[in-house]
């Protein structure tokens, strides 16, 4: 049973409506929204990333799931694997800073010891009167994205090649779009955050909605190489479907449209182009 | 910053009243109760424990925290580190069984890959109209415990020495006292589960309540050597403080009493005896 099969089996167990079929990054119980994301050394962060930034990223990636449901932070529970003494101290400093920054109360959790690469988990709880699903896009809707795509990918590339640049901050300290999410949630048809890559996430929204989606590479605001940008992850921008004539309450860029059918098609300057071999970060 | 210092620092961050100062194993938000416990290979379970039992234990230890607050299971989020294919499949089977057994809906979570010993986290959400704290014991209250203490410790010893016996089931498949917790929660002054050892947990309840507690070793229903039993962990029985003349709604044994002052004292047949060097499982 590989990861995809394991997740399918979990879906089979998650029959409660609050689970949203494990298709929506969050569970929704009344007006409460729950998410649990883990980050692992060597996978989601680099062993020499500053501990303060690891704390930031752990909280930020979970807040990004809340943002996509228009939720206010209510509280969080931390699962922490102890590290070296100085590392722990720096992590606490970073955790305090990010929780303060986003007004996210720490409510509980657990601390354990383990050998080998360390992993951290966070359960974030939020409150939202309107938590749009990933599956609500309608034929004719426009596809929008906030911000610029690909900055985190550029940052990771800089780190891996021993260079520096402002994009490193985008990789290490993503900024969840909480305010934008709250403004958008009541008016959009579908919304999710872009965590695994713009193309794969757009394809997932279309699939969940039972629709086709088309996007033009030239329309996407990108950092660096466009094709690399739209297949890189870790941006934590908001991707959403809304009627094309809807006045938007926040800044966002229209990058495509939904139509009857299925699948993702890509154009550049209006001309169809081939999809890249990988649409983003895929769990194999 | 070692583990104790780290947890102290977390307490400094957890200022929201819902966090209960991180002193109560759970967070309480309205009538919702939240807990997050992790289990680590080689620490909380043995590498050759059956995966079905690991899944059981992960869910059961979290349900035990809900039980101590009189909570009904509402849902859970799983943090899973992938293992070998057959292990994953067996874990899923066990997870399905324990969730079904306790009517605990799976609502979400995350799945990651990591090298080295694997760890699993679960966030359990429950609902309780009366969630007794650990700190509510009053001078004159009796100290009670459900069930028999030390069976899990005997089971672990059997496993470590390559023997067999019915206590292995107690170690691998603890039975959270959900029904007892629900019956007790509205009437007790303080309640917690016995996870780290009876003596250390009794001392913690007394300390949180600003009281002294005295217990007589001969009064504790034990499996195996009494002193080893009261310092072993993993029993997941309920420990609670209630007026000595209160008729109890469930079976439990009176094992001590609270008084003004501080600290834990131990007697045997009414005679004071020395405390053991370790009161239980201490995070160093």
PDB file of N, CA, C and O in Angstrom, chain B residues 88-120:
ATOM      1  N   UNK B  88       1.689  -0.220   6.204  1.00  0.00           N
ATOM      2  CA  UNK B  88       0.638   0.781   5.979  1.00  0.00           C
ATOM      3  C   UNK B  88      -0.736   0.115   5.896  1.00  0.00           C
ATOM      4  O   UNK B  88      -1.717   0.599   6.471  1.00  0.00           O
ATOM      5  N   UNK B  89      -0.799  -0.987   5.166  1.00  0.00           N
ATOM      6  CA  UNK B  89      -2.084  -1.665   4.974  1.00  0.00           C
ATOM      7  C   UNK B  89      -2.613  -2.191   6.310  1.00  0.00           C
ATOM      8  O   UNK B  89      -3.809  -2.070   6.614  1.00  0.00           O
ATOM      9  N   UNK B  90      -1.711  -2.761   7.118  1.00  0.00           N
ATOM     10  CA  UNK B  90      -2.159  -3.294   8.402  1.00  0.00           C
ATOM     11  C   UNK B  90      -2.562  -2.160   9.349  1.00  0.00           C
ATOM     12  O   UNK B  90      -3.521  -2.284  10.122  1.00  0.00           O
ATOM     13  N   UNK B  91      -1.845  -1.042   9.274  1.00  0.00           N
ATOM     14  CA  UNK B  91      -2.198   0.109  10.109  1.00  0.00           C
ATOM     15  C   UNK B  91      -3.605   0.603   9.767  1.00  0.00           C
ATOM     16  O   UNK B  91      -4.419   0.900  10.648  1.00  0.00           O
ATOM     17  N   UNK B  92      -3.886   0.700   8.473  1.00  0.00           N
ATOM     18  CA  UNK B  92      -5.221   1.152   8.036  1.00  0.00           C
ATOM     19  C   UNK B  92      -6.307   0.225   8.566  1.00  0.00           C
ATOM     20  O   UNK B  92      -7.356   0.676   9.042  1.00  0.00           O
ATOM     21  N   UNK B  93      -6.044  -1.078   8.497  1.00  0.00           N
ATOM     22  CA  UNK B  93      -7.036  -2.036   9.006  1.00  0.00           C
ATOM     23  C   UNK B  93      -7.277  -1.797  10.494  1.00  0.00           C
ATOM     24  O   UNK B  93      -8.416  -1.767  10.965  1.00  0.00           O
ATOM     25  N   UNK B  94      -6.182  -1.607  11.234  1.00  0.00           N
ATOM     26  CA  UNK B  94      -6.313  -1.366  12.671  1.00  0.00           C
ATOM     27  C   UNK B  94      -6.974  -0.036  12.970  1.00  0.00           C
ATOM     28  O   UNK B  94      -7.782   0.093  13.905  1.00  0.00           O
ATOM     29  N   UNK B  95      -6.643   0.961  12.167  1.00  0.00           N
ATOM     30  CA  UNK B  95      -7.249   2.279  12.364  1.00  0.00           C
ATOM     31  C   UNK B  95      -8.753   2.217  12.146  1.00  0.00           C
ATOM     32  O   UNK B  95      -9.543   2.744  12.944  1.00  0.00           O
ATOM     33  N   UNK B  96      -9.151   1.554  11.069  1.00  0.00           N
ATOM     34  CA  UNK B  96     -10.575   1.404  10.803  1.00  0.00           C
ATOM     35  C   UNK B  96     -11.281   0.719  11.972  1.00  0.00           C
ATOM     36  O   UNK B  96     -12.369   1.139  12.394  1.00  0.00           O
ATOM     37  N   UNK B  97     -10.635  -0.310  12.517  1.00  0.00           N
ATOM     38  CA  UNK B  97     -11.258  -1.068  13.609  1.00  0.00           C
ATOM     39  C   UNK B  97     -11.412  -0.215  14.867  1.00  0.00           C
ATOM     40  O   UNK B  97     -12.477  -0.210  15.503  1.00  0.00           O
ATOM     41  N   UNK B  98     -10.376   0.508  15.244  1.00  0.00           N
ATOM     42  CA  UNK B  98     -10.465   1.271  16.498  1.00  0.00           C
ATOM     43  C   UNK B  98     -11.407   2.467  16.352  1.00  0.00           C
ATOM     44  O   UNK B  98     -12.157   2.802  17.275  1.00  0.00           O
ATOM     45  N   UNK B  99     -11.410   3.093  15.181  1.00  0.00           N
ATOM     46  CA  UNK B  99     -12.327   4.227  14.974  1.00  0.00           C
ATOM     47  C   UNK B  99     -13.776   3.752  15.016  1.00  0.00           C
ATOM     48  O   UNK B  99     -14.639   4.403  15.604  1.00  0.00           O
ATOM     49  N   UNK B 100     -14.007   2.610  14.400  1.00  0.00           N
ATOM     50  CA  UNK B 100     -15.340   2.015  14.429  1.00  0.00           C
ATOM     51  C   UNK B 100     -15.742   1.647  15.861  1.00  0.00           C
ATOM     52  O   UNK B 100     -16.848   1.951  16.317  1.00  0.00           O
ATOM     53  N   UNK B 101     -14.815   1.028  16.572  1.00  0.00           N
ATOM     54  CA  UNK B 101     -15.100   0.568  17.934  1.00  0.00           C
ATOM     55  C   UNK B 101     -15.534   1.722  18.835  1.00  0.00           C
ATOM     56  O   UNK B 101     -16.419   1.584  19.671  1.00  0.00           O
ATOM     57  N   UNK B 102     -14.870   2.868  18.680  1.00  0.00           N
ATOM     58  CA  UNK B 102     -15.162   4.003  19.558  1.00  0.00           C
ATOM     59  C   UNK B 102     -16.032   5.069  18.885  1.00  0.00           C
ATOM     60  O   UNK B 102     -16.159   6.180  19.424  1.00  0.00           O
ATOM     61  N   UNK B 103     -16.595   4.757  17.733  1.00  0.00           N
ATOM     62  CA  UNK B 103     -17.436   5.725  17.008  1.00  0.00           C
ATOM     63  C   UNK B 103     -16.737   7.070  16.887  1.00  0.00           C
ATOM     64  O   UNK B 103     -17.301   8.128  17.187  1.00  0.00           O
ATOM     65  N   UNK B 104     -15.466   7.021  16.478  1.00  0.00           N
ATOM     66  CA  UNK B 104     -14.661   8.240  16.331  1.00  0.00           C
ATOM     67  C   UNK B 104     -14.478   8.534  14.850  1.00  0.00           C
ATOM     68  O   UNK B 104     -13.784   7.788  14.144  1.00  0.00           O
ATOM     69  N   UNK B 105     -15.127   9.593  14.315  1.00  0.00           N
ATOM     70  CA  UNK B 105     -14.971   9.901  12.897  1.00  0.00           C
ATOM     71  C   UNK B 105     -13.549  10.399  12.568  1.00  0.00           C
ATOM     72  O   UNK B 105     -12.969  11.167  13.336  1.00  0.00           O
ATOM     73  N   UNK B 106     -13.022   9.933  11.452  1.00  0.00           N
ATOM     74  CA  UNK B 106     -11.764  10.482  10.935  1.00  0.00           C
ATOM     75  C   UNK B 106     -12.112  11.701  10.085  1.00  0.00           C
ATOM     76  O   UNK B 106     -12.886  11.608   9.137  1.00  0.00           O
ATOM     77  N   UNK B 107     -11.524  12.845  10.433  1.00  0.00           N
ATOM     78  CA  UNK B 107     -11.905  14.088   9.742  1.00  0.00           C
ATOM     79  C   UNK B 107     -10.827  14.648   8.829  1.00  0.00           C
ATOM     80  O   UNK B 107     -11.119  15.487   7.968  1.00  0.00           O
ATOM     81  N   UNK B 108      -9.581  14.248   9.018  1.00  0.00           N
ATOM     82  CA  UNK B 108      -8.539  14.840   8.178  1.00  0.00           C
ATOM     83  C   UNK B 108      -7.174  14.448   8.664  1.00  0.00           C
ATOM     84  O   UNK B 108      -7.024  13.516   9.443  1.00  0.00           O
ATOM     85  N   UNK B 109      -6.167  15.175   8.186  1.00  0.00           N
ATOM     86  CA  UNK B 109      -4.811  14.901   8.613  1.00  0.00           C
ATOM     87  C   UNK B 109      -3.814  15.081   7.500  1.00  0.00           C
ATOM     88  O   UNK B 109      -4.077  15.766   6.509  1.00  0.00           O
ATOM     89  N   UNK B 110      -2.669  14.449   7.660  1.00  0.00           N
ATOM     90  CA  UNK B 110      -1.581  14.617   6.706  1.00  0.00           C
ATOM     91  C   UNK B 110      -0.752  13.342   6.697  1.00  0.00           C
ATOM     92  O   UNK B 110      -0.687  12.614   7.690  1.00  0.00           O
ATOM     93  N   UNK B 111      -0.147  13.069   5.556  1.00  0.00           N
ATOM     94  CA  UNK B 111       0.686  11.879   5.390  1.00  0.00           C
ATOM     95  C   UNK B 111       2.029  12.328   4.842  1.00  0.00           C
ATOM     96  O   UNK B 111       2.070  13.065   3.867  1.00  0.00           O
ATOM     97  N   UNK B 112       3.112  11.889   5.485  1.00  0.00           N
ATOM     98  CA  UNK B 112       4.445  12.309   5.051  1.00  0.00           C
ATOM     99  C   UNK B 112       5.377  11.106   4.984  1.00  0.00           C
ATOM    100  O   UNK B 112       5.078  10.042   5.501  1.00  0.00           O
ATOM    101  N   UNK B 113       6.511  11.340   4.330  1.00  0.00           N
ATOM    102  CA  UNK B 113       7.573  10.342   4.312  1.00  0.00           C
ATOM    103  C   UNK B 113       8.721  10.843   5.180  1.00  0.00           C
ATOM    104  O   UNK B 113       9.011  12.041   5.186  1.00  0.00           O
ATOM    105  N   UNK B 114       9.374   9.936   5.882  1.00  0.00           N
ATOM    106  CA  UNK B 114      10.556  10.319   6.647  1.00  0.00           C
ATOM    107  C   UNK B 114      11.403   9.084   6.871  1.00  0.00           C
ATOM    108  O   UNK B 114      10.877   7.977   6.953  1.00  0.00           O
ATOM    109  N   UNK B 115      12.701   9.250   6.947  1.00  0.00           N
ATOM    110  CA  UNK B 115      13.579   8.143   7.305  1.00  0.00           C
ATOM    111  C   UNK B 115      13.710   8.078   8.814  1.00  0.00           C
ATOM    112  O   UNK B 115      13.407   9.024   9.512  1.00  0.00           O
ATOM    113  N   UNK B 116      14.184   6.972   9.312  1.00  0.00           N
ATOM    114  CA  UNK B 116      14.401   6.838  10.750  1.00  0.00           C
ATOM    115  C   UNK B 116      13.149   6.368  11.455  1.00  0.00           C
ATOM    116  O   UNK B 116      12.145   6.053  10.824  1.00  0.00           O
ATOM    117  N   UNK B 117      13.206   6.306  12.790  1.00  0.00           N
ATOM    118  CA  UNK B 117      12.037   5.849  13.557  1.00  0.00           C
ATOM    119  C   UNK B 117      10.831   6.720  13.227  1.00  0.00           C
ATOM    120  O   UNK B 117      10.951   7.939  13.109  1.00  0.00           O
ATOM    121  N   UNK B 118       9.690   6.087  13.074  1.00  0.00           N
ATOM    122  CA  UNK B 118       8.518   6.842  12.644  1.00  0.00           C
ATOM    123  C   UNK B 118       7.703   7.333  13.834  1.00  0.00           C
ATOM    124  O   UNK B 118       7.730   6.738  14.910  1.00  0.00           O
ATOM    125  N   UNK B 119       7.020   8.434  13.623  1.00  0.00           N
ATOM    126  CA  UNK B 119       6.155   8.944  14.681  1.00  0.00           C
ATOM    127  C   UNK B 119       4.789   9.250  14.085  1.00  0.00           C
ATOM    128  O   UNK B 119       4.664   9.535  12.896  1.00  0.00           O
ATOM    129  N   UNK B 120       3.791   9.147  14.937  1.00  0.00           N
ATOM    130  CA  UNK B 120       2.419   9.375  14.520  1.00  0.00           C
ATOM    131  C   UNK B 120       1.779  10.342  15.501  1.00  0.00           C
ATOM    132  O   UNK B 120       2.052  10.285  16.700  1.00  0.00           O
TER     133      UNK B 120
END
